[in-house]
Each structure stands twice: as structure tokens, then as C-alpha cells.
XYZ file of C-alpha atoms in Angstrom:
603
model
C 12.408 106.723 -130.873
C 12.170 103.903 -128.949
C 9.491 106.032 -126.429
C 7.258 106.770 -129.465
C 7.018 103.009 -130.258
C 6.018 102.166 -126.958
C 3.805 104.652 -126.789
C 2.003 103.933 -130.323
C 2.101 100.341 -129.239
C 0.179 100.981 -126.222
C -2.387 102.590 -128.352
C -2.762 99.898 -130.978
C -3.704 97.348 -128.289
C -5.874 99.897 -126.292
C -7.877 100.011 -129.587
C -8.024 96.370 -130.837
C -9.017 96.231 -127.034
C -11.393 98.772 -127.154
C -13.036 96.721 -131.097
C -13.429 93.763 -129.321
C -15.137 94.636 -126.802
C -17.588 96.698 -128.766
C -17.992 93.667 -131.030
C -18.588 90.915 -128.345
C -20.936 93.292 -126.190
C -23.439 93.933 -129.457
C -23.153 89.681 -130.022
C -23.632 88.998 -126.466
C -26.665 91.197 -126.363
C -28.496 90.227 -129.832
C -28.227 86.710 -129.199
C -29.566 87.415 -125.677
C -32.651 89.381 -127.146
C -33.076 86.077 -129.568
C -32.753 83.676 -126.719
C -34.571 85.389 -123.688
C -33.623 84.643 -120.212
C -31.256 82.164 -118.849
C -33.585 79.803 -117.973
C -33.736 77.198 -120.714
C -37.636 75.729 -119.372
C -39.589 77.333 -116.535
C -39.748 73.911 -114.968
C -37.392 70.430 -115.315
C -37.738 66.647 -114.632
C -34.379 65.230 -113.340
C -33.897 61.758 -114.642
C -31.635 58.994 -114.009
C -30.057 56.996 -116.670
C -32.376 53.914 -115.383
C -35.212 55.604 -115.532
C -35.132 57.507 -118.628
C -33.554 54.284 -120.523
C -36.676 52.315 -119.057
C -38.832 54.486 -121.158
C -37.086 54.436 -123.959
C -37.489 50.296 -123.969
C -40.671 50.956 -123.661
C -42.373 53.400 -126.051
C -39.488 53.832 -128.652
C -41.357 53.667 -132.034
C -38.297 52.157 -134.096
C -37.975 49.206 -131.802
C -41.708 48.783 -132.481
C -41.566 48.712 -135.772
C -38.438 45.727 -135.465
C -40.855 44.010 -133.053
C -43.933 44.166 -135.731
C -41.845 43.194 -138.340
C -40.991 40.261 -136.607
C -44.444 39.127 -135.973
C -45.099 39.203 -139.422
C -42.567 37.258 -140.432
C -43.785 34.369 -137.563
C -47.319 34.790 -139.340
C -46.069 34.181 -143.044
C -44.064 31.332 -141.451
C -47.185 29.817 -139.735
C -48.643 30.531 -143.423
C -46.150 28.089 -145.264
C -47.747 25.429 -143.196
C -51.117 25.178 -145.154
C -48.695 23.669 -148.085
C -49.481 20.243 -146.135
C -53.264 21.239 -144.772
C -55.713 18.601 -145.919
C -58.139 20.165 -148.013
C -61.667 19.514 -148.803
C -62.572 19.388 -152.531
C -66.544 19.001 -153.142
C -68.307 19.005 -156.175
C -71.460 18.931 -158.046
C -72.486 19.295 -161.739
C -75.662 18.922 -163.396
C -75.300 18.353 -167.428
C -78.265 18.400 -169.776
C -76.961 17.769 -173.418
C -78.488 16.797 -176.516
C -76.625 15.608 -180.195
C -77.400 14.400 -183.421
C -76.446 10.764 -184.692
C -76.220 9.985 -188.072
C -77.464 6.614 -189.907
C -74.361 5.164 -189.856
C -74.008 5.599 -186.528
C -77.629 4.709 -185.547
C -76.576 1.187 -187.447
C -73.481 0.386 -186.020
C -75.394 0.668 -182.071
C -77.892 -2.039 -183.568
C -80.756 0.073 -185.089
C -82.717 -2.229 -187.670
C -84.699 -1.182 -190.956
C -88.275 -1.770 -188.764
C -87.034 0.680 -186.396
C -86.362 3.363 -188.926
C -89.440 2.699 -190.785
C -91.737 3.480 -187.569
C -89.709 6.556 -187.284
C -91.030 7.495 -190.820
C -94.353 6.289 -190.321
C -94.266 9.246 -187.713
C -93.796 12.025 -190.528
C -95.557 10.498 -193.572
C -95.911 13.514 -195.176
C -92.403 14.195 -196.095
C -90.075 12.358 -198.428
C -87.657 9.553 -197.060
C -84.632 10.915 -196.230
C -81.986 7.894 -196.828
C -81.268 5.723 -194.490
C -77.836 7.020 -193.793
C -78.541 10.842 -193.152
C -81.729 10.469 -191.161
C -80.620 11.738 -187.660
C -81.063 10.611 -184.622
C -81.383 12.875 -181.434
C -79.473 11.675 -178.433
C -80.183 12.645 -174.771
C -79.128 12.586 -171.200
C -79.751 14.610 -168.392
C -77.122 13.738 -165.349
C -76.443 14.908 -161.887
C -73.020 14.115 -160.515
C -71.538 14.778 -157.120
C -68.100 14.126 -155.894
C -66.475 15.129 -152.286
C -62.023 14.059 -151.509
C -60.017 15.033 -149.154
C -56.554 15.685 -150.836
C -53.011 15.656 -148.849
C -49.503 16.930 -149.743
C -47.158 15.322 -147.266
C -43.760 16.551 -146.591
C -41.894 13.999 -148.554
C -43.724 14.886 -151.815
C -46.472 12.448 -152.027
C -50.382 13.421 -153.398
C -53.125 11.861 -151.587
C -56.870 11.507 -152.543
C -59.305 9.700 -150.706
C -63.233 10.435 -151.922
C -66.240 9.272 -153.611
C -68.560 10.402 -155.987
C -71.980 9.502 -157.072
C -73.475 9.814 -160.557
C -77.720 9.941 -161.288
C -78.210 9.496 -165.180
C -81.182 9.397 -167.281
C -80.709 9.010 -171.104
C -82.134 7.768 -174.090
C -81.164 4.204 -175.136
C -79.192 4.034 -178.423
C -79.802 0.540 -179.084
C -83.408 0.854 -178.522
C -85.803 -0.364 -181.057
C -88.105 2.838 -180.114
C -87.074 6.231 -180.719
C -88.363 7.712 -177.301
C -87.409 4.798 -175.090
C -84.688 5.921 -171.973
C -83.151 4.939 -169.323
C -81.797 5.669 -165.796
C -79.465 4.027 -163.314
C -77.045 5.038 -160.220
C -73.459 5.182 -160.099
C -71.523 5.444 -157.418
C -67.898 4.983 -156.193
C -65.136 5.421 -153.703
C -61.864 5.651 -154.534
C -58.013 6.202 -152.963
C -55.572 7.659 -155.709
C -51.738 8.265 -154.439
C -49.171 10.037 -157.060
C -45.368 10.006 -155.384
C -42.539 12.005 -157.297
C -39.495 9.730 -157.860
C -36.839 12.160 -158.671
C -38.007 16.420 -159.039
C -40.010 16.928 -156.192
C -39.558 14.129 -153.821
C -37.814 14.928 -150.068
C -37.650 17.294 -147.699
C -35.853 18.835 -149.302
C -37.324 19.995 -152.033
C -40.830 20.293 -150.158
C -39.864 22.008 -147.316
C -37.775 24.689 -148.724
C -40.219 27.214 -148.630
C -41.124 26.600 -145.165
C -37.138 26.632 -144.341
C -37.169 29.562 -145.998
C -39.848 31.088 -144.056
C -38.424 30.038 -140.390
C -35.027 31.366 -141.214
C -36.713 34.715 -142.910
C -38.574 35.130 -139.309
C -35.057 34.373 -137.347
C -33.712 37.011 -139.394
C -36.542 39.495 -138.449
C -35.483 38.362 -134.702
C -31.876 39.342 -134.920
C -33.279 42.571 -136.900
C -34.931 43.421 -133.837
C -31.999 42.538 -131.373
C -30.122 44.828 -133.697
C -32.272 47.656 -133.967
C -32.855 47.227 -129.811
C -29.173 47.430 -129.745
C -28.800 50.228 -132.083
C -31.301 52.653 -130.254
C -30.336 51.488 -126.147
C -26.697 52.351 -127.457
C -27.754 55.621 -129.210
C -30.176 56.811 -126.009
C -27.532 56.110 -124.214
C -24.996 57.769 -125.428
C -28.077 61.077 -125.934
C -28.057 60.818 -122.083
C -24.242 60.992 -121.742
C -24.215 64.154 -124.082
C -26.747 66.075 -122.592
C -25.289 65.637 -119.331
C -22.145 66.597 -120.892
C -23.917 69.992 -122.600
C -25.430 70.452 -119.000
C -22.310 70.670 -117.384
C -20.523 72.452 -120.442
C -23.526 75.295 -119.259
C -22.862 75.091 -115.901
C -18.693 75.528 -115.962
C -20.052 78.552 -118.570
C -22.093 79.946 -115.778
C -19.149 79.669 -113.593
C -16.865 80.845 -115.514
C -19.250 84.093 -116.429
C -19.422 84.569 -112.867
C -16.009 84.755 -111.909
C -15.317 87.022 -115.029
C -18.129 89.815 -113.814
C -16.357 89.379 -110.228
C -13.077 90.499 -111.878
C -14.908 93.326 -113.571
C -16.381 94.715 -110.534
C -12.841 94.251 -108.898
C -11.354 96.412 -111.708
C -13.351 98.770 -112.023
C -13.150 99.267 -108.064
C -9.447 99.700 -108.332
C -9.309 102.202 -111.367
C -11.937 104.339 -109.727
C -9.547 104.051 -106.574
C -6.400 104.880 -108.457
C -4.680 101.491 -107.972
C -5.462 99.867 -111.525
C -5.432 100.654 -115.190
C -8.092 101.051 -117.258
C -6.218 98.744 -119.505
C -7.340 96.245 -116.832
C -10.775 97.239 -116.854
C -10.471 96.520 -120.643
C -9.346 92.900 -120.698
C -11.593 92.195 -117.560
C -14.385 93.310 -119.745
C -13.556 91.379 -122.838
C -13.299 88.089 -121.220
C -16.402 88.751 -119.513
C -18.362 89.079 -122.960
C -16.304 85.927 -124.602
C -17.438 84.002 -121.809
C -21.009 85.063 -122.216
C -20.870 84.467 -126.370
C -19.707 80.828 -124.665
C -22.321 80.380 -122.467
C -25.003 81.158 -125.621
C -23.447 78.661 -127.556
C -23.587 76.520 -124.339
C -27.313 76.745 -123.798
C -27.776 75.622 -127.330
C -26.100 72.463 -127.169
C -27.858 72.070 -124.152
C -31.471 72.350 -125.902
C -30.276 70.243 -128.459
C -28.816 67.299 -126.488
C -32.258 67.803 -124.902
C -34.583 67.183 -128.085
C -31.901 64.616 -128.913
C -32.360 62.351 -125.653
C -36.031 62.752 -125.648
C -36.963 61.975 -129.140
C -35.807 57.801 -128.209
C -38.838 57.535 -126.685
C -41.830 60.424 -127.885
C -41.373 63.424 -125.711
C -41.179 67.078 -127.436
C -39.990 69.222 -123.816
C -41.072 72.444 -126.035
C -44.375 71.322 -126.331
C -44.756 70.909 -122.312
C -42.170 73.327 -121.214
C -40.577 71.210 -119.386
C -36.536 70.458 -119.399
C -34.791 67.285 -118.867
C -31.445 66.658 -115.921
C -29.473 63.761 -116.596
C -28.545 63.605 -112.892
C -26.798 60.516 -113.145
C -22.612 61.606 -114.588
C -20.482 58.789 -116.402
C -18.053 56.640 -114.294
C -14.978 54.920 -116.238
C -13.953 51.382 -114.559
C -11.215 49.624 -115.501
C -12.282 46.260 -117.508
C -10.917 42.916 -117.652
C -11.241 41.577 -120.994
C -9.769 38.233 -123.301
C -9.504 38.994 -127.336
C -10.235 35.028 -127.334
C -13.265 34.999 -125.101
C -14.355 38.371 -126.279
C -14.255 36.796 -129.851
C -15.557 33.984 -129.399
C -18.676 35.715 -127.778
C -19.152 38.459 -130.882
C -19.357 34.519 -132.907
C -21.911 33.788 -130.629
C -23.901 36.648 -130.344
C -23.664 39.514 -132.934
C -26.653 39.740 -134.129
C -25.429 40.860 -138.112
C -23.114 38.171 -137.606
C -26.532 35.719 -136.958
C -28.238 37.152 -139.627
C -25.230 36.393 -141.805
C -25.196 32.946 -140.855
C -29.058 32.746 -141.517
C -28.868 34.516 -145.455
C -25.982 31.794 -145.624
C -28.571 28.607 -144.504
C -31.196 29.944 -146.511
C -29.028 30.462 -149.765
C -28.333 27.065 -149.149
C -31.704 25.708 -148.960
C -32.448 27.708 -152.147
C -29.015 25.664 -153.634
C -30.538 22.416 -152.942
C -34.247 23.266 -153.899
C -32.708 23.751 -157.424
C -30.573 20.957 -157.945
C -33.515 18.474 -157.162
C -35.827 20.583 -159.553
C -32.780 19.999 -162.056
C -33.782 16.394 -162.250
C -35.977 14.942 -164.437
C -39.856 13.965 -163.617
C -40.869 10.770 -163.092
C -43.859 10.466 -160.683
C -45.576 6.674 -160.200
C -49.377 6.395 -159.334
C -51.746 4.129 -158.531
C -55.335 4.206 -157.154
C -57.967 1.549 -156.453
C -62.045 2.106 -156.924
C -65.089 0.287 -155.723
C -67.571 0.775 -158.190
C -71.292 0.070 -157.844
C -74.365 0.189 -160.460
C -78.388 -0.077 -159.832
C -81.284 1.354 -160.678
C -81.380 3.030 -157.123
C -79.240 3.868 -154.702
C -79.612 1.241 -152.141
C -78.366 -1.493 -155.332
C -75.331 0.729 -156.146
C -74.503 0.986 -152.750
C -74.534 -3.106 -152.153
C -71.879 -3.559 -155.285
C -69.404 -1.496 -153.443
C -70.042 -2.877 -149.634
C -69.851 -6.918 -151.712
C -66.547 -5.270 -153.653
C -67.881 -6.549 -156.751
C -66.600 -3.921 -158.944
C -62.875 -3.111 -157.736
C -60.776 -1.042 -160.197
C -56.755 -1.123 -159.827
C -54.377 1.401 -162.013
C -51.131 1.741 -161.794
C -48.824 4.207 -164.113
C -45.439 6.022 -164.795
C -45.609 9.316 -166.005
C -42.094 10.987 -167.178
C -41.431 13.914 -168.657
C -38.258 15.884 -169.964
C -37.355 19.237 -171.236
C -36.109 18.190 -175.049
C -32.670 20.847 -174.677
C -32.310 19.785 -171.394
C -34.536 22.215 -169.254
C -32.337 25.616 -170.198
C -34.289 27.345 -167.239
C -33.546 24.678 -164.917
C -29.930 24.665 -165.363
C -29.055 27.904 -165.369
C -31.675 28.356 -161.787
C -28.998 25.680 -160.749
C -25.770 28.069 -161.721
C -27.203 31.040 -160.268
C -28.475 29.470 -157.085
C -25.213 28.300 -156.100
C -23.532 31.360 -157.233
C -25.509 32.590 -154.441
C -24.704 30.257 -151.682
C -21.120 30.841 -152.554
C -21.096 35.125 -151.942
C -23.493 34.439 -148.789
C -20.483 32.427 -147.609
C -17.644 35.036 -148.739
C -19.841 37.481 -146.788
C -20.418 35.522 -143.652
C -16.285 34.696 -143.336
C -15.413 38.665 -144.383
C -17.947 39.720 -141.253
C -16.052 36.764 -139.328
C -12.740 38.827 -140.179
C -14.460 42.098 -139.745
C -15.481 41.149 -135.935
C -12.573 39.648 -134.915
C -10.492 43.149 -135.997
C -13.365 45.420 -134.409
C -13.504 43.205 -130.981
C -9.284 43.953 -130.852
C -9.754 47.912 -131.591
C -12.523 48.407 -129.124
C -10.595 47.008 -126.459
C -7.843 49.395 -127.410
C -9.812 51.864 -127.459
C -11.764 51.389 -124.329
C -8.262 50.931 -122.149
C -7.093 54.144 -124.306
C -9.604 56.211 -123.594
C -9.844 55.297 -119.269
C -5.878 55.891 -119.349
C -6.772 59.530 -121.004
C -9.650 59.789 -118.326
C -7.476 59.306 -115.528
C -4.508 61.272 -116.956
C -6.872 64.564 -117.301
C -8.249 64.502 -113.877
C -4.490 65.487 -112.763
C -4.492 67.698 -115.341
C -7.484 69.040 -113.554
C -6.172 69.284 -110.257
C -3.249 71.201 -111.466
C -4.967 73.807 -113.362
C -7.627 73.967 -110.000
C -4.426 74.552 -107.986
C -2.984 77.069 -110.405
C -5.934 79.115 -110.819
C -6.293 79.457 -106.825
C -3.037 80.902 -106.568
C -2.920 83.053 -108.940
C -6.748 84.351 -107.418
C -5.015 84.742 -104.176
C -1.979 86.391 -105.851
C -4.322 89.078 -107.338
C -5.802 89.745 -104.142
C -2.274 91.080 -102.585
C -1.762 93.139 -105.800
C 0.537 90.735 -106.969
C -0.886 89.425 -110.357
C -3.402 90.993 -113.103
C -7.011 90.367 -114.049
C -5.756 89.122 -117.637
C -3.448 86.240 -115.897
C -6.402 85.133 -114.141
C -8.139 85.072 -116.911
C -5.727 82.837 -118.362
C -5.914 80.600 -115.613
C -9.039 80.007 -115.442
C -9.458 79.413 -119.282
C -7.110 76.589 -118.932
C -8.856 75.515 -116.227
C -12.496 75.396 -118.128
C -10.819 73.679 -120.938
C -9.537 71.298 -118.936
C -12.213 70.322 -117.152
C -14.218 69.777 -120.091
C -11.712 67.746 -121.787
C -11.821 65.717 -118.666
C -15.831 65.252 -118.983
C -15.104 64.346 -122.488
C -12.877 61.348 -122.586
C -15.517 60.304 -119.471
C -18.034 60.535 -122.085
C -15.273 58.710 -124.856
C -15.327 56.034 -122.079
C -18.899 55.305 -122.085
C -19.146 55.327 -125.778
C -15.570 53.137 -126.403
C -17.453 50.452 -123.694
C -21.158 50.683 -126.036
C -19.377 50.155 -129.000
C -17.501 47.187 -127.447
C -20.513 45.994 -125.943
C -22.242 46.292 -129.683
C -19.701 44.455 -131.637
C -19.244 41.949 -129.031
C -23.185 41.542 -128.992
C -23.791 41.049 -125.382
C -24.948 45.105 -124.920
C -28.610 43.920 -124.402
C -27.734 41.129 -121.892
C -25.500 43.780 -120.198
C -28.519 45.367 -119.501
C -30.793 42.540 -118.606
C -33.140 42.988 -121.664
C -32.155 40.010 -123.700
C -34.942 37.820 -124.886
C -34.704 34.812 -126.179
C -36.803 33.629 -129.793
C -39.523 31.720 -127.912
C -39.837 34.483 -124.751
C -40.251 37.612 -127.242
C -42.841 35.858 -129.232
C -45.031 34.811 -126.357
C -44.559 38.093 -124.238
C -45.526 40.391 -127.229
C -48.466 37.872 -128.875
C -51.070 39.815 -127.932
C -49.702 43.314 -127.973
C -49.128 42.926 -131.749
C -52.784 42.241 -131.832
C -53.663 45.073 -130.185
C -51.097 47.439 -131.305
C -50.966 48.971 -127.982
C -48.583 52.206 -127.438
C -46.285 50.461 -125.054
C -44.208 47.347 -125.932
C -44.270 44.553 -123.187
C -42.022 45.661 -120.453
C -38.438 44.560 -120.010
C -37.051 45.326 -117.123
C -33.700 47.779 -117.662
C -30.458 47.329 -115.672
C -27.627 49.835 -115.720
C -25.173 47.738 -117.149
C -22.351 46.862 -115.105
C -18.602 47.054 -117.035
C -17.419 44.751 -113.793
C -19.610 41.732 -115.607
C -18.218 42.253 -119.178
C -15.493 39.985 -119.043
C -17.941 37.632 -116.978
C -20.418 37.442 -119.817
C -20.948 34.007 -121.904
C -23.117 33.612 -124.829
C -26.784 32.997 -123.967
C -28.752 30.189 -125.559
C -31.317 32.361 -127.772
C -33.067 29.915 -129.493
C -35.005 29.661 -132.652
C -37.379 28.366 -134.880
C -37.504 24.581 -135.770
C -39.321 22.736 -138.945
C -38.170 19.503 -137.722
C -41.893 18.255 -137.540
C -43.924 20.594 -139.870
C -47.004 19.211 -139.942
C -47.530 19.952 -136.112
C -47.491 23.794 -136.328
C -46.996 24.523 -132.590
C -48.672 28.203 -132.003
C -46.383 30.055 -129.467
C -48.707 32.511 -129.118
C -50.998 30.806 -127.128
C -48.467 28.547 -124.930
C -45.942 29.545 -122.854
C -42.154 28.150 -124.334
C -41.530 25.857 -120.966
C -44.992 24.197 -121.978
C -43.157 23.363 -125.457
């Protein structure tokens, strides 16, 4: 009984044997037919990580777009300062009117009975209208012309400094002849000033919009340090993976190789009479699971590929030609301090910045609303020189002798009746506002200062892990020789090899992993701790970034102005201090300095 067991259980395996094989071959062979050859492009550009990062700085789109967006926000800042540009107001107006007066009226602005008589005796044929409803037709024909230059200063107050000049030619009321007129020159110059008491007077509450504007653009910056972060850390990791996928296809190669040398080394000893064919068998099967694994290899290959080179424009289909990250990832050891490292993701994040920035702007929007919640009491005052003549040279004279002066002074208050509803409730929501800007700025406080502790832990887990597998390496390396050598005597099979080696593949690519974990535990503590871009020598201050890329956001050329990239250096993280980047100031509005034509150290 216990024969015909073994012997039907040495035919169930040589079948389920037999069915996998069958099933990997026909895989192995239609994905081959799919895929073509080995060779994943005819021809390949080896890169190193400097190089191909250096391109990425330069020509990635998204960083562009940051860097465009940022410009605009400098020009709508630059914008805010024609709110205090002195303008020029000129005008001219020619008038030509004509109106009836009644009798009364004609009377009361001296006209006599002999005056309206010699009107009648001009249309004897019709009846005598009485005296009170025979009109009178007034007219005037005047020029006018008037040029100021009006100025809002920051503190509120409206200035108007012109003159104006008036030609007039009318008809007389008073006259004792119904066609008699007269002309005469006017002419003045005058200097008005209106200056809000309460609603509108400050800095503060005429300057918000321009405080608004300079924080909006230093948002836009720290949007671009962001996004500069975002895509260096993502190409970098895309260069990391591929080389991972390209060794993943190399240890496949390998590992194919060694699998068709244990075929041919099987099949030589069953032809000889030494081995099974049950050897033959598993030699076989291994060989096609470790060509199904090299397929699947290849692909992740291509796509790390299109993956690394899409950061900065380049389609390798399109010019059949492959990418080599040639450079592999090293794992260091890092000094680090939670304080230090905290205190530098304070100084540096850049969502953190931006943070702080929503905070100072819903602030400046807080106090914008509680001086509009005031009432309106503006005081003005203006003086005139006034001059009259028949020409202009007479008109002129009573304004150079100041003959004519005209002073006015006034108060003008106003206030909403139910105590300005819109006004109030502006107020209420306003600091609403200012209040969640400031939950959010102390939760991202709390959120850093958690993130900064796990990324160290997880950078020191992940090098321990690193350093543990490469002994796990060795030992599967050593293992796998022996057992190679024991198979050569006759001493061990073709599936125990198999075996060995398997373990060994594995290994190694868990080894090639937590190198990769490594790199990506050290980005993401370099990103939280927002020092990744000065890492890398590519930090720009406010002042630089505007000046350097001035005229390429003019031009929209393809390539952004060139920053220089350094392979950072994990060494110099715990070395690292917070650099000074700057920003924009509306200390002294009314200057507008234009960076884009002067260098920051000529500031």
C-alpha cells in the first residue's frame, strides 16, 4: 500500500510539474512576442544624478509656472502703488445756453416800463402782452478750462493744486436794451486739501491693499520654493527608482542566466544517465518563472524611465533613446538635534511661511475693517486767488496783487442711521478670520514639530535596516556558492540551488530597497525641515529670484535662469542654519523701488 502511494505521489508532482511548465513557457513566449527583444532602446544616455537633476532645474514646466506666478504677483504689487500716483486732471467745456425770463423776473434785475415799451415798439403789430408774461430771452456763450494735479498720500489725505480759467460772453439782465451783452475773463488758482479724521485716515487703513499685495507676492515666493521643493524631491526620488528597476533587470538577467546554465547541466546529466528527468523538470520551471520576472522587470524599467524623464520634457520613445542612472544611492549615518532641526522647519518651511503670511494678511484685513467701522468725519479747507478783467492780462494782475483771495474751511460727517449693519458685521467676520488663520498657523506649528521627530526615526530606521540586509546579503552570497559547488560533486540538486539563489535575488533587492527607503526617509526630512533646496545649493533668496528671472519672464524663454545643482551632502544636514530669505517691504510706498532693473546689493 504504502508503494502505491509513493508511486501515485510521484506522479501527481511529475504532472503539476509537467502544467507549470507548459503554462509559464506559453506566458514567457506571448509576452516576448508583445515586447520584442531584450533590448529596451537601441541606444542609451547614462546620466548622473547631477546632471540629470541640473536639467530638471532647468526646463521643468511646473517650476515655471511657480516662477510666472510669482512675477505676477510682484506686478499687481507694483500695481497697488498708483493708489498714491499724482494724477493729472484737465478739462475744458464750452456751454452755449439760452432761457426765458418772465416779467417778474425781468423787474426784480431792474428792468423799467421805458425799457419794455421799446421792446414793444419793436413788434407794433401785435397786442401788448402784460407786463408780467412778456419774456425775456437770456444768453451766454462760455468757454471754461481747468487743469489740477490731485494726490492721495499714504496717511489718507486728498490734495488738489490747479487753476482754471473762464471766457464768458452774455447778455446783460439789467440792461436797459434788450440786445446789449457783455464779456469778461475769469481766472483762478486754487489749493483744496480734504483729510479723513476717523474712517480712512492711517496707514493703516490706506495701505492695506498694498500690504495685501506684498504679502500675496511673498506667498507666490514660498509657492515657488514649495513647488521647487516638491519636484527636486520627486525627480529625485524618479532617479533612485529607475536605478532601482535597472538593477531589479539586471539581477533578472542574472538570475535567468544561471537558471538556463542549470538546464543545460540537467539535461547533460539525464542524457548521461546520472540525473532525473524530474530534475530536468524543476530546472526548467524556474528557468521560465525567472523569465515571466524578468518581463515584468523590463516594464518597471520603461516606466521608471518615462517617470524620471517627464521632470524635465524628454519622451525616450520618441528618440529611441534609454536613460542609465549610473550614479546608485549611498546611506550615511546623520547627526541630527529635534531642537535645532525644529527650530529650522520654523524658520524655513515654506507652508509653514505661507501660513505665517495668510496669518499677517488676515490681520491687515482685521484692522482695515475696524477703522472703516468708524464713523466719517473728514475736515477741508482750500484757499483761491481769484482775478476778473475784460482780458486776460487784467485777470491775471488780480491774482499776482492777491486782491481776490477766497478761504473755506468745513466739516463734513456722516453716519449710517442703524449703525452701518454692513460695517459691523465686515468687522465680525474679518476677525473671525484672523482668528482660524492663527488656529491654522499653531496646528502646522504642531504638525512640524511631530513630522521633524518621525523623519528622524525614520531616517536612522531605515540606515539600521540598510546595514542589517547587506549581511543578510553576504550570507545568502555565501550560501548560494556552496551549495553551486556542492552540485558540482553530485552532492546537491538543481531545485536546492534554485532555492538558493531565490533567496539570494530577494535579498539583494530588499537590500537596494531600504537604500532607496534611505534616500527617500532623508528627502522627506530634508522637505519638512525646509532646508532640501539649500542642501542642494539652489536656494534663492526674494530679492535674487526676482532680479535673476526679470527678464526671462519677459521673454518667456524655454529655460529658467540657471541655478547651479549640488548633490546634496547628508554630512551638512545637521550643519545647516536657517538662511536669511528676505522679502518684500512697504515701509516707504511711495518710492516703488523696481528690482527688476537693479541688482538687490544696489538696494
Amino acid at each position: 500500500m504504502s508503494i502505491f502511494w509513493g508511486k501515485c505521489g510521484v506522479k501527481y508532482l511529475f504532472v503539476r510539474l509537467v502544467r507549470v511548465f507548459l503554462f509559464s513557457a506559453i506566458w514567457v513566449i506571448s509576452v516576448e512576442a508583445q515586447s520584442g527583444n531584450n533590448a529596451i532602446y537601441p541606444n542609451t544616455e547614462n546620466l548622473t544624478l547631477q546632471d540629470y537633476m541640473q536639467r530638471v532645474v532647468d526646463y521643468n514646466q511646473a517650476v515655471q509656472s511657480k516662477l510666472l506666478g510669482f512675477h505676477a504677483a510682484r506686478r499687481q504689487r507694483r500695481a497697488e502703488l498708483g493708489s498714491f500716483e499724482p494724477t493729472l486732471v484737465t478739462r475744458g467745456n464750452f456751454a452755449d445756453r439760452r432761457w426765458p425770463q418772465t416779467g417778474i423776473e425781468e423787474r426784480s434785475q431792474g428792468w423799467t416800463q421805458e425799457a419794455f415799451n421799446r421792446a414793444l415798439d419793436q413788434d407794433p403789430d401785435n397786442d401788448p402782452p402784460p407786463l408780467d408774461l412778456y419774456p425775456y430771452i437770456g444768453e451766454e456763450r462760455t468757454r471754461r478750462y481747468s487743469s489740477d494735479i490731485e494726490i492721495m498720500t499714504p496717511v489718507g489725505t486728498r490734495v488738489r493744486v490747479g487753476a482754471k480759467a473762464d471766457d464768458i460772453l452774455r447778455n446783460h439782465a439789467s440792461s436797459p436794451a434788450y440786445d446789449t451783452s457783455q464779456s469778461g475773463y475769469t481766472t483762478a488758482i486754487g489749493f483744496s486739501i480734504e483729510q479723513p479724521i476717523l474712517r480712512g485716515m492711517g496707514f493703516t487703513a490706506n495701505l492695506a491693499s498694498l500690504r495685501l499685495a506684498a504679502r500675496q507676492s511673498e506667498i507666490a515666493f514660498q509657492e515657488y520654493r514649495r513647488e521647487l521643493m516638491r519636484v527636486v524631491s520627486a525627480a529625485e526620488m524618479a532617479y533612485w527608482d529607475l536605478f532601482y528597476a535597472q538593477q531589479e533587470y539586471a539581477l533578472s538577467e542574472e538570475s535567468v542566466a544561471l537558471a538556463e546554465t542549470l538546464l543545460k547541466d540537467s539535461q547533460a546529466s539525464h542524457e548521461a544517465g546520472r540525473g532525473a528527468m524530474l530534475d530536468v523538470l524543476e530546472a526548467e520551471a524556474g528557468l521560465a518563472v525567472r523569465k515571466s520576472r524578468q518581463s515584468d522587470a523590463r516594464l518597471k524599467c520603461i516606466e521608471a524611465m518615462n517617470e524620471m524623464a517627464s521632470f524635465f520634457g524628454g519622451v525616450p520613445r520618441r528618440s529611441s533613446t534609454g536613460l542609465v542612472a549610473v550614479d546608485s544611492p549611498e546611506s550615511k549615518p546623520v547627526e541630527h538635534t529635534f531642537s535645532k532641526g525644529v527650530e529650522l522647519a520654523l524658520n524655513m518651511n515654506p507652508d509653514l511661511q505661507r501660513a505665517r503670511l495668510e496669518t499677517e494678511q488676515a490681520r491687515v484685513r482685521f484692522g482695515f475693517a475696524r477703522n472703516q467701522r468708524l464713523p466719517e468725519l473728514n475736515m477741508t479747507a482750500g484757499v483761491d486767488l481769484v482775478g476778473n478783467g475784460l482780458d486776460w492780462t487784467r485777470a491775471n494782475e488780480d491774482i499776482e496783487e492777491l486782491r481776490f483771495p477766497a478761504w473755506s474751511v468745513g466739516v463734513v460727517f456722516r453716519v449710517p442711521i442703524w449703525g452701518d449693519v454692513r460695517k459691523r458685521n465686515e468687522l465680525w467676520a474679518a476677525k473671525l478670520k484672523f482668528l482660524e488663520a492663527e488656529r491654522m498657523e499653531s496646528n502646522l506649528v504642531n504638525q512640524l514639530t511631530v513630522g521633524r521627530h518621525t523623519s528622524e526615526q525614520r531616517v536612522d530606521s531605515n540606515y539600521t535596516t540598510a546595514r542589517s540586509l547587506e549581511r543578510v546579503v553576504e550570507f545568502r552570497t555565501n550560501l548560494l556558492e556552496t551549495r553551486m559547488q556542492s552540485r558540482d560533486v553530485g552532492r546537491m540538486d538543481a531545485r536546492s540551488v534554485l532555492e538558493a539563489e531565490q533567496e539570494l535575488f530577494a535579498a539583494r533587492l530588499e537590500q537596494l530597497k531600504s537604500e532607496v527607503e534611505c534616500q527617500r526617509a532623508m528627502l522627506d526630512l530634508q522637505l519638512i525641515s525646509g532646508n532640501l533646496l539649500q542642501m542642494r545649493n539652489i536656494e534663492i533668496s526674494f530679492a535674487d529670484l526676482e532680479y535673476r528671472s526679470a527678464d526671462w519672464a519677459k521673454n518667456y524663454e524655454e529655460k529658467t535662469p540657471s541655478m547651479v545643482y549640488m548633490v546634496a551632502d547628508p554630512a551638512r544636514l545637521s550643519m545647516s542654519e536657517a538662511q536669511d530669505l528676505g522679502g518684500d517691504s512697504v515701509s516707504t510706498p511711495w518710492l516703488g523701488f523696481d528690482w527688476g532693473k537693479k541688482k538687490p546689493s544696489e538696494k
